[in-house]
């Protein structure tokens, strides 16, 4: 699945050019013509973008305030990248994971994503360590080629999301046994591929069943799925770069 990018820019031409370049480089792109439009969009989508690329000088909500509000609507794994045709202003771009000076190449954009995810994955006590069991991941990566590894995790996430749909139906029918059965299956499958955060959440859901907060648990699980998906995509980008694949060829 391609990296999902939300481009936010009040200039129609800039927005269109960026969308075309990103599509051409293999990214999935959505656009918004203002910070306020982006915030409204994020309140209605089921899957949040892995990257938000936003201009710093726009009417309405922008700069640091926009970054704070985006953090509240996006998943913790979402990268916020600011961009501007002017030199960076440390105050206005505070709260973002990076800054890109317009115009920039897709190679620079890809490097910014890879660089930010590389920093996150090296934090031993950070969020990345709770998402993926490095020992299991490295064992799998050492035993199969990258396309097979990607297919394995894609199948895992597809299975998880299918079972979550079954869990919603079980909750609607007050079928506690079916709800716990699907959580147990998710726990086992995620454990096999080292999806540690999903495994932990599924264990809790199996133990608690249809408790009062099961709706919140299901939403938290979807966010965790996107966190894992974003991390895996970033690892693929990093692998391509270290293997000599340029951003334009990705």
Coordinates of N, CA and C in Angstrom, one line a residue:
X1 N 0.9 -1.2 0.0 CA 0.0 0.0 0.0 C 0.9 1.2 0.0
X2 N 0.6 2.2 -0.9 CA 1.5 3.4 -1.0 C 1.3 4.3 0.3
X3 N 2.3 5.1 0.5 CA 2.3 6.1 1.6 C 1.2 7.1 1.3
X4 N 0.3 7.3 2.3 CA -0.8 8.3 2.2 C -0.3 9.7 2.6
X5 N -0.4 10.6 1.7 CA 0.1 12.0 1.9 C -1.1 13.0 1.8
X6 N -1.3 13.8 2.7 CA -2.2 14.9 2.6 C -1.5 16.2 2.4
X7 N -1.7 16.9 1.2 CA -1.0 18.1 0.9 C -2.0 19.3 1.2
X8 N -1.5 20.2 2.0 CA -2.3 21.4 2.4 C -1.6 22.6 1.8
X9 N -2.3 23.3 0.9 CA -1.7 24.6 0.4 C -2.8 25.4 -0.2
X10 N -2.8 26.7 0.1 CA -3.9 27.5 -0.4 C -3.7 28.0 -1.9
X11 N -2.5 27.7 -2.4 CA -2.2 28.1 -3.8 C -2.5 26.9 -4.7
X12 N -3.5 27.1 -5.6 CA -4.0 26.0 -6.4 C -2.9 25.3 -7.3
X13 N -2.1 26.2 -7.9 CA -1.1 25.7 -8.8 C -0.1 24.8 -8.0
X14 N 0.4 25.3 -6.8 CA 1.3 24.6 -6.0 C 0.7 23.2 -5.6
X15 N -0.5 23.3 -5.2 CA -1.2 22.1 -4.8 C -1.3 21.0 -5.9
X16 N -1.6 21.5 -7.1 CA -1.7 20.6 -8.2 C -0.4 20.0 -8.6
X17 N 0.7 20.9 -8.7 CA 2.0 20.4 -9.0 C 2.5 19.3 -8.0
X18 N 2.3 19.6 -6.7 CA 2.8 18.7 -5.7 C 2.0 17.4 -5.8
X19 N 0.7 17.4 -6.1 CA -0.1 16.2 -6.2 C 0.4 15.4 -7.4
X20 N 0.7 16.0 -8.5 CA 1.1 15.3 -9.7 C 2.5 14.7 -9.4
X21 N 3.4 15.4 -8.8 CA 4.8 14.9 -8.5 C 4.7 13.7 -7.6
X22 N 3.9 13.8 -6.5 CA 3.8 12.8 -5.5 C 3.1 11.5 -6.1
X23 N 2.1 11.7 -6.9 CA 1.5 10.6 -7.6 C 2.5 9.9 -8.5
X24 N 3.3 10.7 -9.2 CA 4.3 10.1 -10.1 C 5.3 9.3 -9.4
X25 N 5.6 9.7 -8.1 CA 6.6 9.0 -7.3 C 6.1 7.9 -6.5
X26 N 4.8 7.6 -6.7 CA 4.2 6.4 -6.1 C 3.4 6.6 -4.8
X27 N 3.2 7.9 -4.4 CA 2.4 8.1 -3.2 C 1.0 8.3 -3.5
X28 N 0.1 8.0 -2.5 CA -1.3 8.2 -2.6 C -1.6 9.6 -2.0
X29 N -2.3 10.5 -2.8 CA -2.3 11.9 -2.4 C -3.8 12.4 -2.3
X30 N -4.0 13.1 -1.2 CA -5.2 13.9 -1.1 C -4.8 15.3 -0.8
X31 N -5.7 16.3 -1.1 CA -5.3 17.7 -1.0 C -6.4 18.5 -0.2
X32 N -5.9 19.6 0.4 CA -6.8 20.5 1.0 C -6.3 21.9 0.7
X33 N -7.2 22.9 0.6 CA -6.8 24.2 0.2 C -6.6 25.2 1.4
X34 N -6.7 24.6 2.6 CA -6.4 25.5 3.7 C -6.2 24.6 5.0
X35 N -5.6 25.1 6.0 CA -5.5 24.4 7.2 C -6.9 24.0 7.8
X36 N -7.8 24.9 7.7 CA -9.2 24.6 8.3 C -9.8 23.5 7.4
X37 N -9.6 23.5 6.1 CA -10.2 22.4 5.3 C -9.5 21.1 5.6
X38 N -8.2 21.1 5.9 CA -7.5 19.9 6.2 C -8.1 19.3 7.6
X39 N -8.3 20.1 8.5 CA -8.8 19.7 9.8 C -10.2 19.1 9.7
X40 N -11.0 19.7 8.9 CA -12.4 19.2 8.6 C -12.3 17.9 7.9
X41 N -11.4 17.7 6.9 CA -11.2 16.5 6.2 C -10.8 15.4 7.2
X42 N -9.9 15.6 8.1 CA -9.4 14.6 9.0 C -10.4 14.1 10.0
X43 N -11.4 14.9 10.2 CA -12.5 14.5 11.1 C -13.5 13.6 10.5
X44 N -13.4 13.4 9.1 CA -14.3 12.5 8.4 C -13.7 11.3 7.8
X45 N -12.4 11.2 7.8 CA -11.7 10.0 7.2 C -11.6 8.9 8.2
X46 N -11.6 7.7 7.7 CA -11.4 6.5 8.5 C -9.9 6.2 8.7
X47 N -9.2 6.4 7.7 CA -7.7 6.1 7.7 C -7.0 7.5 7.6
X48 N -6.2 7.8 8.6 CA -5.5 9.1 8.6 C -4.2 8.9 7.7
X49 N -3.7 10.0 7.2 CA -2.5 9.9 6.3 C -1.3 9.6 7.2
X50 N -0.3 9.0 6.5 CA 1.0 8.8 7.2 C 1.8 10.1 7.2
X51 N 1.5 11.0 6.2 CA 2.3 12.2 6.1 C 1.3 13.4 5.8
X52 N 1.5 14.5 6.6 CA 0.8 15.7 6.2 C 1.8 16.7 5.8
X53 N 1.7 17.2 4.6 CA 2.7 18.2 4.0 C 1.9 19.5 3.9
X54 N 2.3 20.5 4.7 CA 1.5 21.7 4.7 C 2.3 23.0 4.6
X55 N 1.8 23.9 3.8 CA 2.4 25.2 3.7 C 2.2 26.0 5.0
X56 N 3.2 26.9 5.3 CA 3.2 27.6 6.6 C 2.5 28.9 6.5
X57 N 2.3 29.5 5.3 CA 1.7 30.8 5.1 C 0.4 30.7 4.3
X58 N -0.7 30.5 5.1 CA -2.0 30.4 4.5 C -3.0 31.2 5.4
X59 N -4.1 31.6 4.8 CA -5.2 32.3 5.6 C -5.7 31.2 6.6
X60 N -6.3 31.7 7.7 CA -7.0 30.8 8.6 C -5.9 30.1 9.5
X61 N -6.3 28.9 10.0 CA -5.4 28.1 10.9 C -4.1 27.7 10.2
X62 N -3.0 28.1 10.8 CA -1.7 27.7 10.1 C -0.6 27.7 11.2
X63 N 0.6 27.4 10.7 CA 1.8 27.4 11.6 C 1.6 26.5 12.8
X64 N 2.1 27.0 13.9 CA 2.2 26.2 15.2 C 0.8 25.7 15.6
X65 N -0.2 26.6 15.5 CA -1.6 26.2 15.9 C -2.1 25.1 15.0
X66 N -1.8 25.1 13.8 CA -2.3 24.0 12.9 C -1.6 22.7 13.3
X67 N -0.3 22.8 13.6 CA 0.5 21.6 14.0 C -0.2 21.0 15.2
X68 N -0.5 21.8 16.2 CA -1.1 21.3 17.4 C -2.5 20.6 17.2
X69 N -3.3 21.2 16.3 CA -4.6 20.6 16.0 C -4.5 19.3 15.1
X70 N -3.5 19.3 14.2 CA -3.2 18.1 13.4 C -2.8 17.0 14.3
X71 N -2.0 17.2 15.3 CA -1.5 16.2 16.2 C -2.7 15.5 16.9
X72 N -3.7 16.4 17.2 CA -4.9 15.8 17.9 C -5.8 15.0 17.0
X73 N -5.7 15.1 15.7 CA -6.6 14.4 14.8 C -5.8 13.2 14.1
X74 N -4.5 13.3 14.0 CA -3.8 12.3 13.4 C -3.3 11.2 14.4
X75 N -2.8 10.1 13.8 CA -2.2 9.1 14.7 C -0.8 9.5 15.2
X76 N -0.3 9.0 16.3 CA 1.1 9.3 16.7 C 2.1 9.1 15.7
X77 N 1.9 8.1 14.8 CA 2.9 7.8 13.8 C 2.9 8.8 12.6
X78 N 1.9 9.6 12.5 CA 1.8 10.6 11.3 C 2.9 11.6 11.4
X79 N 3.6 11.8 10.3 CA 4.7 12.8 10.2 C 4.1 14.1 9.7
X80 N 4.4 15.2 10.3 CA 4.0 16.5 9.9 C 5.1 17.3 9.3
X81 N 5.1 17.6 8.1 CA 6.1 18.3 7.4 C 5.6 19.7 6.9
X82 N 6.3 20.7 7.4 CA 6.0 22.1 6.9 C 6.8 22.4 5.7
X83 N 6.2 23.3 4.9 CA 6.9 23.8 3.7 C 6.7 25.2 3.4
X84 N 7.6 25.9 2.8 CA 7.4 27.3 2.5 C 8.4 27.7 1.4
X85 N 8.1 28.8 0.7 CA 9.0 29.3 -0.3 C 10.0 30.3 0.4
X86 N 9.8 30.6 1.7 CA 10.7 31.5 2.4 C 11.5 30.6 3.4
X87 N 12.6 31.2 3.8 CA 13.5 30.5 4.8 C 12.7 30.2 6.0
X88 N 13.1 29.1 6.7 CA 12.3 28.6 7.8 C 12.3 29.6 9.0
X89 N 11.1 29.7 9.6 CA 10.9 30.5 10.8 C 10.7 29.6 12.0
X90 N 11.6 29.5 12.9 CA 11.6 28.5 14.0 C 10.3 28.6 14.8
X91 N 9.7 29.8 14.9 CA 8.5 29.9 15.7 C 7.3 29.3 15.0
X92 N 7.1 29.6 13.7 CA 5.9 29.2 13.0 C 6.0 27.7 12.6
X93 N 7.2 27.1 12.5 CA 7.3 25.7 12.1 C 7.5 24.8 13.3
X94 N 7.4 25.4 14.5 CA 7.5 24.6 15.7 C 6.3 23.6 15.8
X95 N 6.6 22.4 16.2 CA 5.5 21.4 16.3 C 5.5 20.4 15.1
X96 N 6.3 20.7 14.0 CA 6.4 19.9 12.9 C 7.7 19.0 13.0
X97 N 7.6 17.9 12.2 CA 8.7 16.9 12.2 C 9.9 17.3 11.3
X98 N 9.6 18.3 10.4 CA 10.6 18.7 9.4 C 10.1 19.9 8.6
X99 N 11.0 20.4 7.9 CA 10.7 21.6 7.1 C 11.4 21.4 5.7
X100 N 10.6 21.7 4.6 CA 11.1 21.6 3.3 C 10.9 23.0 2.6
X101 N 12.0 23.5 2.0 CA 12.0 24.8 1.3 C 11.6 24.6 -0.1
X102 N 10.6 25.2 -0.5 CA 10.1 25.1 -1.9 C 11.1 25.9 -2.9
X103 N 11.3 25.3 -4.1 CA 10.8 24.0 -4.5 C 11.8 22.9 -4.1
X104 N 11.2 21.7 -3.9 CA 12.0 20.6 -3.5 C 11.7 19.4 -4.4
X105 N 12.7 18.5 -4.5 CA 12.5 17.3 -5.3 C 11.8 16.2 -4.5
X106 N 11.3 15.2 -5.2 CA 10.7 14.0 -4.5 C 11.7 13.2 -3.8
X107 N 13.0 13.3 -4.2 CA 14.1 12.6 -3.5 C 14.3 13.3 -2.1
X108 N 14.2 14.6 -2.1 CA 14.3 15.3 -0.8 C 13.1 15.0 0.1
X109 N 11.9 14.9 -0.5 CA 10.7 14.6 0.3 C 10.8 13.2 0.9
X110 N 11.2 12.2 0.0 CA 11.4 10.8 0.5 C 12.4 10.7 1.6
X111 N 13.5 11.5 1.4 CA 14.6 11.5 2.4 C 14.1 12.0 3.8
X112 N 13.2 13.0 3.7 CA 12.6 13.6 5.0 C 11.8 12.5 5.7
X113 N 11.0 11.8 4.9 CA 10.2 10.7 5.6 C 11.1 9.7 6.2
X114 N 12.0 9.2 5.4 CA 12.9 8.1 5.8 C 13.8 8.6 7.1
X115 N 14.2 9.8 7.0 CA 15.0 10.3 8.1 C 14.3 10.4 9.4
X116 N 13.0 10.9 9.4 CA 12.2 11.0 10.6 C 11.9 9.6 11.1
X117 N 11.6 8.6 10.3 CA 11.2 7.3 10.7 C 12.4 6.6 11.3
X118 N 13.6 6.9 10.7 CA 14.8 6.2 11.2 C 15.1 6.7 12.6
X119 N 14.9 8.0 12.9 CA 15.1 8.5 14.2 C 14.1 7.8 15.2
X120 N 12.9 7.7 14.8 CA 11.9 7.0 15.7 C 12.2 5.6 15.9
X121 N 12.7 4.9 14.9 CA 12.9 3.4 15.1 C 14.2 3.2 15.9
X122 N 15.0 4.2 16.1 CA 16.2 4.0 16.9 C 16.0 4.4 18.4
X123 N 14.8 4.8 18.7 CA 14.5 5.1 20.1 C 14.1 3.9 20.8
X124 N 15.0 3.3 21.7 CA 14.7 2.0 22.3 C 13.6 2.1 23.3
X125 N 13.3 3.2 23.9 CA 12.2 3.3 24.8 C 11.0 4.1 24.2
X126 N 11.1 4.4 22.9 CA 10.1 5.2 22.3 C 8.9 4.4 21.8
X127 N 8.0 5.1 21.0 CA 6.8 4.5 20.5 C 7.1 3.3 19.6
X128 N 8.2 3.4 18.8 CA 8.5 2.4 17.8 C 8.7 1.0 18.5
X129 N 9.4 1.1 19.7 CA 9.7 -0.2 20.4 C 8.4 -0.9 20.9
X130 N 7.3 -0.2 21.0 CA 6.1 -0.8 21.5 C 5.2 -1.3 20.3
X131 N 5.6 -0.9 19.1 CA 4.7 -1.3 18.0 C 5.2 -2.6 17.4
X132 N 6.5 -2.8 17.2 CA 7.0 -4.0 16.5 C 8.1 -4.6 17.3
X133 N 8.0 -6.0 17.5 CA 9.1 -6.7 18.1 C 10.2 -6.9 17.2
X134 N 11.3 -6.2 17.5 CA 12.5 -6.2 16.5 C 13.1 -7.5 16.3
X135 N 13.1 -8.4 17.3 CA 13.7 -9.7 17.2 C 12.9 -10.5 16.2
X136 N 11.6 -10.5 16.3 CA 10.7 -11.3 15.4 C 10.8 -10.7 14.0
X137 N 10.8 -9.4 13.9 CA 10.8 -8.7 12.6 C 12.1 -9.1 11.9
X138 N 13.2 -9.0 12.6 CA 14.6 -9.3 12.0 C 14.7 -10.7 11.6
X139 N 14.1 -11.6 12.4 CA 14.1 -13.0 12.0 C 13.4 -13.3 10.7
X140 N 12.2 -12.6 10.6 CA 11.4 -12.8 9.4 C 12.1 -12.1 8.2
X141 N 12.7 -10.9 8.4 CA 13.4 -10.2 7.3 C 14.6 -11.0 6.8
X142 N 15.2 -11.8 7.7 CA 16.4 -12.5 7.3 C 16.0 -13.8 6.6
X143 N 14.8 -14.2 6.7 CA 14.4 -15.5 6.1 C 13.6 -15.4 4.8
X144 N 13.3 -14.2 4.4 CA 12.5 -14.0 3.1 C 12.9 -12.7 2.5
X145 N 12.6 -12.6 1.2 CA 12.9 -11.4 0.4 C 11.9 -10.3 0.7
X146 N 12.3 -9.0 0.5 CA 11.5 -7.9 0.9 C 10.0 -8.0 0.4
X147 N 9.8 -8.4 -0.9 CA 8.4 -8.4 -1.4 C 7.6 -9.4 -0.6
X148 N 8.2 -10.6 -0.2 CA 7.5 -11.6 0.6 C 7.2 -11.0 2.0
X149 N 8.2 -10.3 2.6 CA 8.0 -9.8 3.9 C 6.8 -8.7 3.9
X150 N 6.8 -7.9 2.9 CA 5.8 -6.9 2.7 C 4.4 -7.6 2.6
X151 N 4.4 -8.7 1.8 CA 3.1 -9.4 1.6 C 2.6 -10.0 2.9
X152 N 3.6 -10.5 3.7 CA 3.2 -11.1 5.0 C 2.5 -10.1 5.9
X153 N 3.1 -8.9 6.0 CA 2.5 -7.9 6.9 C 1.2 -7.3 6.3
X154 N 1.1 -7.2 5.0 CA -0.1 -6.8 4.4 C -1.2 -7.8 4.6
X155 N -1.0 -9.1 4.5 CA -2.0 -10.1 4.9 C -2.4 -10.0 6.3
X156 N -1.4 -9.8 7.2 CA -1.7 -9.7 8.6 C -2.6 -8.6 8.9
X157 N -2.3 -7.4 8.4 CA -3.2 -6.2 8.6 C -4.6 -6.4 8.0
X158 N -4.6 -7.0 6.8 CA -5.9 -7.3 6.2 C -6.8 -8.2 7.0
X159 N -6.1 -9.2 7.6 CA -6.8 -10.2 8.5 C -7.3 -9.5 9.7
X160 N -6.5 -8.7 10.3 CA -6.9 -7.9 11.5 C -8.1 -7.1 11.3
X161 N -8.0 -6.3 10.2 CA -9.1 -5.4 9.9 C -10.4 -6.1 9.6
X162 N -10.3 -7.3 8.9 CA -11.5 -8.1 8.7 C -12.1 -8.7 10.0
X163 N -11.2 -9.1 10.9 CA -11.7 -9.6 12.2 C -12.3 -8.4 13.0
X164 N -11.8 -7.2 12.9 CA -12.3 -6.1 13.6 C -13.8 -5.8 13.2
X165 N -14.0 -6.0 11.9 CA -15.4 -5.8 11.4 C -16.3 -6.9 12.0
X166 N -15.8 -8.1 12.1 CA -16.6 -9.2 12.8 C -16.8 -8.9 14.2
X167 N -15.8 -8.3 14.9 CA -16.0 -7.9 16.3 C -17.0 -6.8 16.5
X168 N -17.1 -5.9 15.5 CA -18.1 -4.8 15.6 C -19.5 -5.5 15.5
X169 N -19.7 -6.4 14.6 CA -21.0 -7.1 14.5 C -21.3 -7.9 15.7
X170 N -20.3 -8.5 16.3 CA -20.5 -9.3 17.5 C -20.9 -8.3 18.7
X171 N -20.3 -7.1 18.7 CA -20.7 -6.2 19.7 C -22.1 -5.7 19.5
X172 N -22.5 -5.5 18.3 CA -23.9 -5.0 18.0 C -24.9 -6.1 18.4
X173 N -24.5 -7.3 18.3 CA -25.4 -8.4 18.7 C -25.2 -8.9 20.1
X174 N -24.4 -8.2 20.8 CA -24.1 -8.5 22.2 C -23.6 -10.0 22.4
X175 N -22.8 -10.4 21.4 CA -22.2 -11.7 21.4 C -20.8 -11.7 21.9
X176 N -20.7 -11.8 23.2 CA -19.4 -11.7 23.9 C -18.4 -12.8 23.5
X177 N -18.9 -14.0 23.3 CA -18.1 -15.1 23.0 C -17.4 -14.9 21.6
X178 N -18.2 -14.5 20.6 CA -17.7 -14.2 19.3 C -16.6 -13.1 19.3
X179 N -16.9 -12.1 20.1 CA -16.0 -11.0 20.2 C -14.7 -11.4 20.8
X180 N -14.7 -12.2 21.8 CA -13.4 -12.7 22.4 C -12.7 -13.7 21.5
X181 N -13.5 -14.5 20.7 CA -12.9 -15.4 19.8 C -12.1 -14.7 18.7
X182 N -12.6 -13.6 18.2 CA -11.9 -12.9 17.2 C -10.7 -12.2 17.7
X183 N -10.8 -11.7 19.0 CA -9.6 -11.0 19.6 C -8.5 -12.0 19.9
X184 N -8.9 -13.3 20.2 CA -7.9 -14.3 20.4 C -7.2 -14.7 19.1
X185 N -7.9 -14.7 18.0 CA -7.3 -15.0 16.7 C -6.3 -13.9 16.3
X186 N -6.7 -12.6 16.6 CA -5.9 -11.5 16.3 C -4.6 -11.6 17.1
X187 N -4.8 -11.9 18.4 CA -3.6 -12.0 19.3 C -2.6 -13.0 18.8
X188 N -3.1 -14.2 18.3 CA -2.2 -15.2 17.8 C -1.5 -14.8 16.6
X189 N -2.2 -14.3 15.6 CA -1.6 -13.9 14.3 C -0.6 -12.8 14.4
X190 N -1.0 -11.8 15.2 CA 0.0 -10.6 15.4 C 1.2 -11.1 16.2
X191 N 1.0 -12.0 17.1 CA 2.2 -12.5 17.8 C 3.2 -13.2 16.9
X192 N 2.7 -13.9 15.9 CA 3.6 -14.6 15.0 C 4.5 -13.6 14.2
X193 N 4.0 -12.4 13.9 CA 4.8 -11.5 13.0 C 5.4 -10.4 13.9
X194 N 5.3 -10.5 15.2 CA 5.9 -9.5 16.1 C 5.2 -8.1 16.1
X195 N 3.9 -8.1 15.8 CA 3.1 -6.9 15.9 C 2.7 -6.7 17.4
X196 N 3.6 -6.2 18.1 CA 3.5 -6.2 19.6 C 2.4 -5.4 20.1
X197 N 2.2 -4.2 19.6 CA 1.1 -3.3 20.1 C -0.2 -3.9 19.8
X198 N -0.4 -4.5 18.6 CA -1.7 -5.1 18.2 C -1.9 -6.4 19.1
X199 N -0.9 -7.1 19.3 CA -1.0 -8.3 20.1 C -1.4 -8.0 21.6
X200 N -0.8 -6.9 22.1 CA -1.1 -6.5 23.5 C -2.6 -6.0 23.6
X201 N -3.0 -5.2 22.6 CA -4.4 -4.7 22.6 C -5.4 -5.8 22.5
X202 N -5.1 -6.8 21.6 CA -6.0 -7.9 21.4 C -6.1 -8.8 22.7
X203 N -5.0 -8.9 23.4 CA -5.0 -9.7 24.6 C -5.9 -9.0 25.6
X204 N -5.8 -7.7 25.7 CA -6.7 -7.0 26.6 C -8.2 -7.1 26.2
X205 N -8.4 -7.0 24.9 CA -9.8 -7.1 24.4 C -10.4 -8.5 24.6
X206 N -9.5 -9.5 24.5 CA -10.0 -10.9 24.8 C -10.4 -11.0 26.2
X207 N -9.5 -10.5 27.1 CA -9.8 -10.7 28.5 C -11.0 -9.9 29.0
X208 N -11.2 -8.7 28.5 CA -12.3 -7.8 28.9 C -13.6 -8.1 28.2
X209 N -13.5 -8.6 27.0 CA -14.8 -8.8 26.3 C -15.6 -7.5 26.0
X210 N -16.9 -7.7 26.0 CA -17.7 -6.5 25.7 C -17.9 -5.6 27.0
X211 N -16.9 -5.1 27.4 CA -16.9 -4.1 28.6 C -17.5 -2.8 28.1
X212 N -17.6 -1.9 29.0 CA -18.2 -0.6 28.6 C -17.4 0.2 27.6
X213 N -16.1 0.0 27.6 CA -15.2 0.7 26.7 C -14.8 0.0 25.5
X214 N -15.5 -1.0 25.0 CA -15.1 -1.8 23.9 C -15.1 -0.9 22.6
X215 N -16.0 0.1 22.5 CA -16.0 1.0 21.3 C -14.6 1.7 21.2
X216 N -14.2 2.3 22.4 CA -12.9 3.0 22.4 C -11.8 2.0 22.1
X217 N -11.9 0.8 22.5 CA -10.8 -0.2 22.3 C -10.7 -0.5 20.8
X218 N -11.8 -0.6 20.1 CA -11.8 -0.8 18.7 C -11.2 0.3 17.9
X219 N -11.5 1.6 18.3 CA -10.9 2.7 17.7 C -9.4 2.8 17.9
X220 N -9.0 2.5 19.2 CA -7.6 2.4 19.5 C -6.9 1.4 18.6
X221 N -7.5 0.3 18.4 CA -6.9 -0.8 17.6 C -6.7 -0.3 16.1
X222 N -7.7 0.4 15.6 CA -7.5 0.9 14.2 C -6.3 1.9 14.1
X223 N -6.2 2.8 15.2 CA -5.1 3.7 15.2 C -3.7 2.9 15.2
X224 N -3.7 1.8 16.0 CA -2.5 1.0 16.1 C -2.2 0.3 14.8
X225 N -3.2 -0.1 14.1 CA -3.0 -0.7 12.7 C -2.3 0.3 11.8
X226 N -2.8 1.6 11.9 CA -2.2 2.6 11.0 C -0.8 3.0 11.5
X227 N -0.5 2.9 12.8 CA 0.8 3.1 13.3 C 1.8 2.0 12.8
X228 N 1.4 0.8 12.8 CA 2.2 -0.3 12.3 C 2.4 -0.2 10.8
X229 N 1.3 0.1 10.1 CA 1.4 0.3 8.6 C 2.4 1.4 8.2
X230 N 2.3 2.5 8.9 CA 3.2 3.6 8.6 C 4.6 3.3 8.9
X231 N 4.9 2.5 10.0 CA 6.3 2.2 10.3 C 6.8 1.2 9.3
X232 N 6.0 0.2 8.8 CA 6.5 -0.7 7.8 C 6.7 0.0 6.5
X233 N 5.9 0.9 6.1 CA 6.1 1.7 4.9 C 7.4 2.5 4.9
X234 N 7.6 3.1 6.1 CA 8.9 3.9 6.2 C 10.1 3.0 6.2
X235 N 10.0 1.8 6.8 CA 11.1 0.9 6.7 C 11.4 0.4 5.3
X236 N 10.4 0.3 4.5 CA 10.5 -0.1 3.1 C 11.3 1.1 2.3
X237 N 10.9 2.3 2.7 CA 11.5 3.5 2.0 C 13.0 3.5 2.4
X238 N 13.3 3.3 3.7 CA 14.7 3.3 4.1 C 15.5 2.2 3.4
X239 N 14.9 1.0 3.3 CA 15.5 -0.1 2.6 C 15.8 0.2 1.2
X240 N 14.8 0.9 0.5 CA 15.0 1.2 -0.9 C 16.2 2.2 -1.1
X241 N 16.2 3.2 -0.1 CA 17.3 4.2 -0.2 C 18.7 3.6 0.0
X242 N 18.8 2.7 1.0 CA 20.1 2.1 1.3 C 20.5 1.1 0.2
X243 N 19.5 0.7 -0.6 CA 19.8 -0.3 -1.7 C 20.0 0.5 -3.0
X244 N 20.0 1.8 -2.9 CA 20.3 2.6 -4.1 C 19.1 3.0 -5.0
X245 N 17.9 2.8 -4.4 CA 16.7 3.2 -5.2 C 16.4 4.7 -4.8
X246 N 16.3 5.6 -5.8 CA 16.1 7.0 -5.6 C 14.6 7.2 -5.3
X247 N 14.4 8.4 -4.7 CA 13.0 8.8 -4.4 C 12.1 8.8 -5.7
X248 N 12.7 9.3 -6.8 CA 12.0 9.4 -8.1 C 11.7 8.0 -8.6
X249 N 12.4 7.0 -8.2 CA 12.2 5.6 -8.8 C 11.3 4.8 -7.8
X250 N 11.0 5.3 -6.6 CA 10.2 4.5 -5.7 C 8.9 4.2 -6.1

